[in-house]
Amino acid sequence: MAYYYKEPSRTFNEYLLVPGYSSKDCVSDRVDLSTPVVKYKRGEEPALRSNIPLASAVMQAVSDDRMAVALAKEGGISFIYASQSVENQAAMIRRVKDHKAGFVRSDSNIKPEQTLQDVLKLKEKSGHSTIAVTEDGTADGKIVGIVTSRDYRVSRTPLDTKVREFMTPFEDLVYAEDGVSLPEANDILWEHKLNALPIIDANRRLTHFVFRKDYDSHKENPYELLDEQKRYIVGAGVNTRDYRERVPALVEAGADVLCIDSSEGFTEWQKETLEFVRKEYGDSVKIGAGNVVDRDGFRFLADAGADFVKVGIGGGSICITREQKGIGRGQASAVMDVAEARKEYLEQTGYYIPICSDGGIVYDYHMTVALAMGADFMMLGRYFARFDESPTAKLNVNGNYVKEYWGEGSNRARNWQRYDMGGDTKLSFEEGVDSYVPYAGSLKDNVNQSLGKVKSTMCNCGVINIPDLQNHTKITLVSATSIVEGGAHDVILKEPGGNISR
């Protein structure tokens, strides 16, 4: 007979945290959200810690080099997506490792023969008003000018006007040469009352911008995640097909941690991938594996050499694996089961293997529930896809701003390697959807707000670090009626801007 679990499969939404005694020391400013990312021996420090328990998902619509820099500034790790060529992925890793704080590569570029209409489309897509005009329209092309919102008036300038006719030409630009320090660049900005300062190399190619608006922000990143050389920490996804070529290229490019990107990790293919890494690099290369949803899957990957284990199948907002294949498990049940297996593994071997909860986060409070249940950090897709820093287009749909968001198992991504079970080299059927998510603004503002809620909740539970949250918090299962009671009910909500007659 098949094995039947006695308990139903539960989600984070079915649990609440019960407040504990809070001393005067339990204040948000004292809460420490740092967390281990890779395996370590009990009593020792892990080789890699994250300053916040958030990682961005291995997805085309979420994690590129720009997202990686933005999240590292806040203390988290991005895993740059693997559903692209090895060369492109390695190039993204290099750009993150080469990124200099305060120096921003231009993501809004245009050719001089393009038109004002192209400028407006680019501005709507990127959200940025400073656009570099280069000979070939690339970020590192030979610069011929700059366009800002001060260079044109939509009401007076015809949409078919060529960019070269209204741009500020190179001859009139104030710029700095490559090699300038950030303090020197900021001095030039303030001296000339500029909003943006282009940085130009000896061949007149644009290398970076320094923006006035970033002047204060560089002092506001106390949790930024840096390696020993003061470079941003970045992760990368790999698959079980071309790992022999991809892993060496990513390691050479400077990736700090790798993760096998797969919808289901309890497989011989993942074991072979982990064995390759251990044979070629020993323990010097850190690599996580997954995804699994029970203790058997965790133990398999732990014994195979995984540095962390990713938990979750079918819980993502764009994932339809459960609908298509009927496999998976409620995320809360999966995390609790794997956390128990992790505890047993620690007792037996003396090694602690971090758990990454992947999927199932709908509300901010689910983050705290996931951590309390045993997750060391969380991998999020939809959450990060909403921000300016995600690589997708910002669109206006029915009067509302949204960003595109699609699953790696969708026809748009066609990431068949993620769902590879040793068959054809193609996507047999979709396990993800193509969608929109509400645009939410900047990563920094949203992450700070979300983690502010996590810190506040931890203080309510009487703890100020994640290990204490996992060991001392009380968790209660709630009924369907209790879930309804937890939201606004039995009132008439006011419509924004509505009027009430008296």
PDB file of N, CA and C in Angstrom, residues 106-114 122 131-142 144:
ATOM      1  N   SER A 106      24.803  51.972 -16.781  1.00  0.00           N
ATOM      2  CA  SER A 106      23.587  52.521 -17.381  1.00  0.00           C
ATOM      3  C   SER A 106      22.698  51.402 -17.916  1.00  0.00           C
ATOM      4  N   ASP A 107      21.421  51.400 -17.504  1.00  0.00           N
ATOM      5  CA  ASP A 107      20.473  50.413 -18.030  1.00  0.00           C
ATOM      6  C   ASP A 107      19.458  51.077 -18.965  1.00  0.00           C
ATOM      7  N   SER A 108      19.671  52.366 -19.278  1.00  0.00           N
ATOM      8  CA  SER A 108      18.803  53.083 -20.212  1.00  0.00           C
ATOM      9  C   SER A 108      19.690  53.747 -21.261  1.00  0.00           C
ATOM     10  N   ASN A 109      19.746  53.136 -22.436  1.00  0.00           N
ATOM     11  CA  ASN A 109      20.663  53.586 -23.477  1.00  0.00           C
ATOM     12  C   ASN A 109      19.937  53.643 -24.817  1.00  0.00           C
ATOM     13  N   ILE A 110      20.372  54.573 -25.672  1.00  0.00           N
ATOM     14  CA  ILE A 110      19.677  54.772 -26.930  1.00  0.00           C
ATOM     15  C   ILE A 110      20.668  55.270 -27.981  1.00  0.00           C
ATOM     16  N   LYS A 111      20.325  55.076 -29.246  1.00  0.00           N
ATOM     17  CA  LYS A 111      21.151  55.559 -30.350  1.00  0.00           C
ATOM     18  C   LYS A 111      20.719  56.974 -30.747  1.00  0.00           C
ATOM     19  N   PRO A 112      21.627  57.762 -31.309  1.00  0.00           N
ATOM     20  CA  PRO A 112      21.278  59.155 -31.664  1.00  0.00           C
ATOM     21  C   PRO A 112      20.239  59.261 -32.775  1.00  0.00           C
ATOM     22  N   GLU A 113      20.125  58.214 -33.639  1.00  0.00           N
ATOM     23  CA  GLU A 113      19.155  58.287 -34.733  1.00  0.00           C
ATOM     24  C   GLU A 113      17.764  57.809 -34.328  1.00  0.00           C
ATOM     25  N   GLN A 114      17.617  57.359 -33.088  1.00  0.00           N
ATOM     26  CA  GLN A 114      16.280  57.001 -32.615  1.00  0.00           C
ATOM     27  C   GLN A 114      15.497  58.271 -32.301  1.00  0.00           C
ATOM     28  N   LEU A 122      11.367  53.903 -23.600  1.00  0.00           N
ATOM     29  CA  LEU A 122      12.449  53.436 -22.740  1.00  0.00           C
ATOM     30  C   LEU A 122      12.286  53.945 -21.320  1.00  0.00           C
ATOM     31  N   ILE A 131      19.079  59.068 -19.707  1.00  0.00           N
ATOM     32  CA  ILE A 131      19.330  58.076 -20.750  1.00  0.00           C
ATOM     33  C   ILE A 131      20.639  58.423 -21.460  1.00  0.00           C
ATOM     34  N   ALA A 132      21.528  57.453 -21.541  1.00  0.00           N
ATOM     35  CA  ALA A 132      22.803  57.659 -22.236  1.00  0.00           C
ATOM     36  C   ALA A 132      22.606  57.472 -23.739  1.00  0.00           C
ATOM     37  N   VAL A 133      23.148  58.379 -24.502  1.00  0.00           N
ATOM     38  CA  VAL A 133      23.111  58.272 -25.962  1.00  0.00           C
ATOM     39  C   VAL A 133      24.495  57.799 -26.412  1.00  0.00           C
ATOM     40  N   THR A 134      24.568  56.569 -26.923  1.00  0.00           N
ATOM     41  CA  THR A 134      25.845  56.012 -27.376  1.00  0.00           C
ATOM     42  C   THR A 134      25.737  55.631 -28.846  1.00  0.00           C
ATOM     43  N   GLU A 135      26.881  55.516 -29.497  1.00  0.00           N
ATOM     44  CA  GLU A 135      26.878  55.246 -30.933  1.00  0.00           C
ATOM     45  C   GLU A 135      26.122  53.976 -31.281  1.00  0.00           C
ATOM     46  N   ASP A 136      26.273  52.933 -30.443  1.00  0.00           N
ATOM     47  CA  ASP A 136      25.613  51.658 -30.735  1.00  0.00           C
ATOM     48  C   ASP A 136      24.427  51.368 -29.833  1.00  0.00           C
ATOM     49  N   GLY A 137      24.082  52.305 -28.951  1.00  0.00           N
ATOM     50  CA  GLY A 137      22.930  52.123 -28.086  1.00  0.00           C
ATOM     51  C   GLY A 137      23.138  51.155 -26.944  1.00  0.00           C
ATOM     52  N   THR A 138      24.412  50.818 -26.641  1.00  0.00           N
ATOM     53  CA  THR A 138      24.706  49.897 -25.540  1.00  0.00           C
ATOM     54  C   THR A 138      25.218  50.657 -24.332  1.00  0.00           C
ATOM     55  N   ALA A 139      25.286  49.969 -23.199  1.00  0.00           N
ATOM     56  CA  ALA A 139      25.684  50.604 -21.945  1.00  0.00           C
ATOM     57  C   ALA A 139      27.149  51.030 -21.948  1.00  0.00           C
ATOM     58  N   ASP A 140      27.977  50.349 -22.733  1.00  0.00           N
ATOM     59  CA  ASP A 140      29.397  50.688 -22.741  1.00  0.00           C
ATOM     60  C   ASP A 140      29.869  51.172 -24.116  1.00  0.00           C
ATOM     61  N   GLY A 141      28.922  51.699 -24.901  1.00  0.00           N
ATOM     62  CA  GLY A 141      29.274  52.239 -26.212  1.00  0.00           C
ATOM     63  C   GLY A 141      29.938  53.599 -26.101  1.00  0.00           C
ATOM     64  N   LYS A 142      30.431  54.113 -27.228  1.00  0.00           N
ATOM     65  CA  LYS A 142      31.052  55.431 -27.259  1.00  0.00           C
ATOM     66  C   LYS A 142      29.972  56.487 -27.074  1.00  0.00           C
ATOM     67  N   VAL A 144      27.869  59.844 -27.038  1.00  0.00           N
ATOM     68  CA  VAL A 144      27.730  61.031 -27.882  1.00  0.00           C
ATOM     69  C   VAL A 144      26.851  62.088 -27.234  1.00  0.00           C
TER      70      VAL A 144
END
